[in-house]
Structures are given as structure tokens and as C-alpha cells.
């Protein structure tokens, strides 16, 4: 699992946010488009792409995209 691929998959959950805005250090909850619906999309993407069950708590504890990546990586 590569951070670059995770960021790309994460960015694909957004419709109106340009993928170039999303980097490892991006505080994703500060993005204008971030919502509970996007959070559910991220949980579904992680389950489908990485076969990892992400919890709402995991998202709440994460500040950046890389934080979320590290949580997913730790559950592999």
C-alpha cells in the first residue's frame, strides 16, 4: 500500500475539490466539500480497496490524509 495511491483514492471521493488540493498533509476536515457523506464514501473506499474496516472514530482521530493512511496501514 502506497501513500500516493491512497491519496488518489481518497481524492476520488470528492466531486468539487480538485485532486491537486489533496496531499498527505491536507487537513481533510477543513476542505469545504468534507461532509458525513464523503466520510461514508471514504469508509467504503477503504473497505473495497484495502479490505480494512474503518470506523467513524478512526476518521475523528485523524487530522490529515496521512494520519488516515497510517491507521489503514496499521490495520492491514
JSON list of N, CA, C and O in Angstrom, two decimals, residues 13-38:
[
{"chain": "A", "resi": 13, "resn": "UNK", "atom": "N", "xyz": [-13.08, 10.58, -3.89]},
{"chain": "A", "resi": 13, "resn": "UNK", "atom": "CA", "xyz": [-14.34, 10.64, -3.16]},
{"chain": "A", "resi": 13, "resn": "UNK", "atom": "C", "xyz": [-14.99, 12.02, -3.25]},
{"chain": "A", "resi": 13, "resn": "UNK", "atom": "O", "xyz": [-16.15, 12.19, -2.91]},
{"chain": "A", "resi": 14, "resn": "UNK", "atom": "N", "xyz": [-14.25, 12.99, -3.73]},
{"chain": "A", "resi": 14, "resn": "UNK", "atom": "CA", "xyz": [-14.73, 14.37, -3.82]},
{"chain": "A", "resi": 14, "resn": "UNK", "atom": "C", "xyz": [-15.15, 14.69, -5.25]},
{"chain": "A", "resi": 14, "resn": "UNK", "atom": "O", "xyz": [-14.47, 14.31, -6.20]},
{"chain": "A", "resi": 15, "resn": "UNK", "atom": "N", "xyz": [-16.26, 15.41, -5.38]},
{"chain": "A", "resi": 15, "resn": "UNK", "atom": "CA", "xyz": [-16.74, 15.81, -6.71]},
{"chain": "A", "resi": 15, "resn": "UNK", "atom": "C", "xyz": [-16.22, 17.18, -7.12]},
{"chain": "A", "resi": 15, "resn": "UNK", "atom": "O", "xyz": [-15.85, 17.39, -8.26]},
{"chain": "A", "resi": 16, "resn": "UNK", "atom": "N", "xyz": [-16.20, 18.11, -6.17]},
{"chain": "A", "resi": 16, "resn": "UNK", "atom": "CA", "xyz": [-15.90, 19.50, -6.50]},
{"chain": "A", "resi": 16, "resn": "UNK", "atom": "C", "xyz": [-14.51, 19.97, -6.08]},
{"chain": "A", "resi": 16, "resn": "UNK", "atom": "O", "xyz": [-14.10, 21.07, -6.43]},
{"chain": "A", "resi": 17, "resn": "UNK", "atom": "N", "xyz": [-13.81, 19.15, -5.31]},
{"chain": "A", "resi": 17, "resn": "UNK", "atom": "CA", "xyz": [-12.47, 19.53, -4.84]},
{"chain": "A", "resi": 17, "resn": "UNK", "atom": "C", "xyz": [-11.44, 18.97, -5.82]},
{"chain": "A", "resi": 17, "resn": "UNK", "atom": "O", "xyz": [-11.45, 17.78, -6.12]},
{"chain": "A", "resi": 18, "resn": "UNK", "atom": "N", "xyz": [-10.58, 19.85, -6.32]},
{"chain": "A", "resi": 18, "resn": "UNK", "atom": "CA", "xyz": [-9.55, 19.42, -7.27]},
{"chain": "A", "resi": 18, "resn": "UNK", "atom": "C", "xyz": [-8.58, 18.47, -6.57]},
{"chain": "A", "resi": 18, "resn": "UNK", "atom": "O", "xyz": [-8.14, 18.73, -5.45]},
{"chain": "A", "resi": 19, "resn": "UNK", "atom": "N", "xyz": [-8.27, 17.36, -7.22]},
{"chain": "A", "resi": 19, "resn": "UNK", "atom": "CA", "xyz": [-7.39, 16.34, -6.63]},
{"chain": "A", "resi": 19, "resn": "UNK", "atom": "C", "xyz": [-6.03, 16.91, -6.26]},
{"chain": "A", "resi": 19, "resn": "UNK", "atom": "O", "xyz": [-5.39, 16.44, -5.31]},
{"chain": "A", "resi": 20, "resn": "UNK", "atom": "N", "xyz": [-5.58, 17.94, -6.97]},
{"chain": "A", "resi": 20, "resn": "UNK", "atom": "CA", "xyz": [-4.27, 18.53, -6.67]},
{"chain": "A", "resi": 20, "resn": "UNK", "atom": "C", "xyz": [-4.25, 19.23, -5.31]},
{"chain": "A", "resi": 20, "resn": "UNK", "atom": "O", "xyz": [-3.19, 19.49, -4.76]},
{"chain": "A", "resi": 21, "resn": "UNK", "atom": "N", "xyz": [-5.43, 19.54, -4.76]},
{"chain": "A", "resi": 21, "resn": "UNK", "atom": "CA", "xyz": [-5.51, 20.18, -3.44]},
{"chain": "A", "resi": 21, "resn": "UNK", "atom": "C", "xyz": [-5.28, 19.18, -2.31]},
{"chain": "A", "resi": 21, "resn": "UNK", "atom": "O", "xyz": [-5.02, 19.58, -1.18]},
{"chain": "A", "resi": 22, "resn": "UNK", "atom": "N", "xyz": [-5.40, 17.91, -2.61]},
{"chain": "A", "resi": 22, "resn": "UNK", "atom": "CA", "xyz": [-5.32, 16.88, -1.57]},
{"chain": "A", "resi": 22, "resn": "UNK", "atom": "C", "xyz": [-3.94, 16.25, -1.57]},
{"chain": "A", "resi": 22, "resn": "UNK", "atom": "O", "xyz": [-3.53, 15.62, -2.54]},
{"chain": "A", "resi": 23, "resn": "UNK", "atom": "N", "xyz": [-3.24, 16.47, -0.47]},
{"chain": "A", "resi": 23, "resn": "UNK", "atom": "CA", "xyz": [-1.89, 15.95, -0.29]},
{"chain": "A", "resi": 23, "resn": "UNK", "atom": "C", "xyz": [-1.83, 15.24, 1.05]},
{"chain": "A", "resi": 23, "resn": "UNK", "atom": "O", "xyz": [-2.80, 15.25, 1.81]},
{"chain": "A", "resi": 24, "resn": "UNK", "atom": "N", "xyz": [-0.70, 14.64, 1.36]},
{"chain": "A", "resi": 24, "resn": "UNK", "atom": "CA", "xyz": [-0.55, 13.88, 2.62]},
{"chain": "A", "resi": 24, "resn": "UNK", "atom": "C", "xyz": [-0.84, 14.77, 3.82]},
{"chain": "A", "resi": 24, "resn": "UNK", "atom": "O", "xyz": [-1.48, 14.33, 4.78]},
{"chain": "A", "resi": 25, "resn": "UNK", "atom": "N", "xyz": [-0.41, 16.03, 3.76]},
{"chain": "A", "resi": 25, "resn": "UNK", "atom": "CA", "xyz": [-0.54, 16.92, 4.91]},
{"chain": "A", "resi": 25, "resn": "UNK", "atom": "C", "xyz": [-1.87, 17.69, 4.94]},
{"chain": "A", "resi": 25, "resn": "UNK", "atom": "O", "xyz": [-2.12, 18.49, 5.85]},
{"chain": "A", "resi": 26, "resn": "UNK", "atom": "N", "xyz": [-2.75, 17.42, 3.96]},
{"chain": "A", "resi": 26, "resn": "UNK", "atom": "CA", "xyz": [-4.05, 18.10, 3.91]},
{"chain": "A", "resi": 26, "resn": "UNK", "atom": "C", "xyz": [-4.90, 17.75, 5.12]},
{"chain": "A", "resi": 26, "resn": "UNK", "atom": "O", "xyz": [-5.09, 16.57, 5.43]},
{"chain": "A", "resi": 27, "resn": "UNK", "atom": "N", "xyz": [-5.40, 18.77, 5.79]},
{"chain": "A", "resi": 27, "resn": "UNK", "atom": "CA", "xyz": [-6.34, 18.57, 6.90]},
{"chain": "A", "resi": 27, "resn": "UNK", "atom": "C", "xyz": [-7.72, 18.44, 6.25]},
{"chain": "A", "resi": 27, "resn": "UNK", "atom": "O", "xyz": [-8.42, 19.42, 6.02]},
{"chain": "A", "resi": 28, "resn": "UNK", "atom": "N", "xyz": [-8.09, 17.19, 5.97]},
{"chain": "A", "resi": 28, "resn": "UNK", "atom": "CA", "xyz": [-9.24, 16.93, 5.12]},
{"chain": "A", "resi": 28, "resn": "UNK", "atom": "C", "xyz": [-10.56, 17.45, 5.69]},
{"chain": "A", "resi": 28, "resn": "UNK", "atom": "O", "xyz": [-11.47, 17.79, 4.95]},
{"chain": "A", "resi": 29, "resn": "UNK", "atom": "N", "xyz": [-10.69, 17.53, 7.00]},
{"chain": "A", "resi": 29, "resn": "UNK", "atom": "CA", "xyz": [-11.94, 18.04, 7.59]},
{"chain": "A", "resi": 29, "resn": "UNK", "atom": "C", "xyz": [-12.11, 19.54, 7.37]},
{"chain": "A", "resi": 29, "resn": "UNK", "atom": "O", "xyz": [-13.20, 20.07, 7.54]},
{"chain": "A", "resi": 30, "resn": "UNK", "atom": "N", "xyz": [-11.04, 20.22, 6.96]},
{"chain": "A", "resi": 30, "resn": "UNK", "atom": "CA", "xyz": [-11.11, 21.65, 6.67]},
{"chain": "A", "resi": 30, "resn": "UNK", "atom": "C", "xyz": [-11.48, 21.93, 5.22]},
{"chain": "A", "resi": 30, "resn": "UNK", "atom": "O", "xyz": [-11.71, 23.09, 4.85]},
{"chain": "A", "resi": 31, "resn": "UNK", "atom": "N", "xyz": [-11.58, 20.90, 4.40]},
{"chain": "A", "resi": 31, "resn": "UNK", "atom": "CA", "xyz": [-11.97, 21.08, 3.00]},
{"chain": "A", "resi": 31, "resn": "UNK", "atom": "C", "xyz": [-13.45, 21.47, 2.96]},
{"chain": "A", "resi": 31, "resn": "UNK", "atom": "O", "xyz": [-14.27, 20.92, 3.70]},
{"chain": "A", "resi": 32, "resn": "UNK", "atom": "N", "xyz": [-13.80, 22.42, 2.11]},
{"chain": "A", "resi": 32, "resn": "UNK", "atom": "CA", "xyz": [-15.18, 22.91, 2.01]},
{"chain": "A", "resi": 32, "resn": "UNK", "atom": "C", "xyz": [-16.16, 21.78, 1.72]},
{"chain": "A", "resi": 32, "resn": "UNK", "atom": "O", "xyz": [-17.28, 21.79, 2.21]},
{"chain": "A", "resi": 33, "resn": "UNK", "atom": "N", "xyz": [-15.74, 20.83, 0.93]},
{"chain": "A", "resi": 33, "resn": "UNK", "atom": "CA", "xyz": [-16.65, 19.76, 0.50]},
{"chain": "A", "resi": 33, "resn": "UNK", "atom": "C", "xyz": [-16.78, 18.63, 1.52]},
{"chain": "A", "resi": 33, "resn": "UNK", "atom": "O", "xyz": [-17.66, 17.77, 1.39]},
{"chain": "A", "resi": 34, "resn": "UNK", "atom": "N", "xyz": [-15.94, 18.59, 2.54]},
{"chain": "A", "resi": 34, "resn": "UNK", "atom": "CA", "xyz": [-15.97, 17.50, 3.52]},
{"chain": "A", "resi": 34, "resn": "UNK", "atom": "C", "xyz": [-17.33, 17.44, 4.20]},
{"chain": "A", "resi": 34, "resn": "UNK", "atom": "O", "xyz": [-17.88, 18.46, 4.61]},
{"chain": "A", "resi": 35, "resn": "UNK", "atom": "N", "xyz": [-17.88, 16.23, 4.27]},
{"chain": "A", "resi": 35, "resn": "UNK", "atom": "CA", "xyz": [-19.18, 16.03, 4.91]},
{"chain": "A", "resi": 35, "resn": "UNK", "atom": "C", "xyz": [-19.27, 14.60, 5.41]},
{"chain": "A", "resi": 35, "resn": "UNK", "atom": "O", "xyz": [-18.40, 13.77, 5.13]},
{"chain": "A", "resi": 36, "resn": "UNK", "atom": "N", "xyz": [-20.34, 14.31, 6.12]},
{"chain": "A", "resi": 36, "resn": "UNK", "atom": "CA", "xyz": [-20.54, 12.94, 6.60]},
{"chain": "A", "resi": 36, "resn": "UNK", "atom": "C", "xyz": [-20.72, 11.98, 5.42]},
{"chain": "A", "resi": 36, "resn": "UNK", "atom": "O", "xyz": [-20.33, 10.82, 5.50]},
{"chain": "A", "resi": 37, "resn": "UNK", "atom": "N", "xyz": [-21.29, 12.47, 4.34]},
{"chain": "A", "resi": 37, "resn": "UNK", "atom": "CA", "xyz": [-21.47, 11.64, 3.15]},
{"chain": "A", "resi": 37, "resn": "UNK", "atom": "C", "xyz": [-20.11, 11.27, 2.53]},
{"chain": "A", "resi": 37, "resn": "UNK", "atom": "O", "xyz": [-19.90, 10.13, 2.14]},
{"chain": "A", "resi": 38, "resn": "UNK", "atom": "N", "xyz": [-19.20, 12.22, 2.48]},
{"chain": "A", "resi": 38, "resn": "UNK", "atom": "CA", "xyz": [-17.85, 11.94, 1.98]},
{"chain": "A", "resi": 38, "resn": "UNK", "atom": "C", "xyz": [-17.15, 10.96, 2.92]},
{"chain": "A", "resi": 38, "resn": "UNK", "atom": "O", "xyz": [-16.45, 10.05, 2.49]}
]
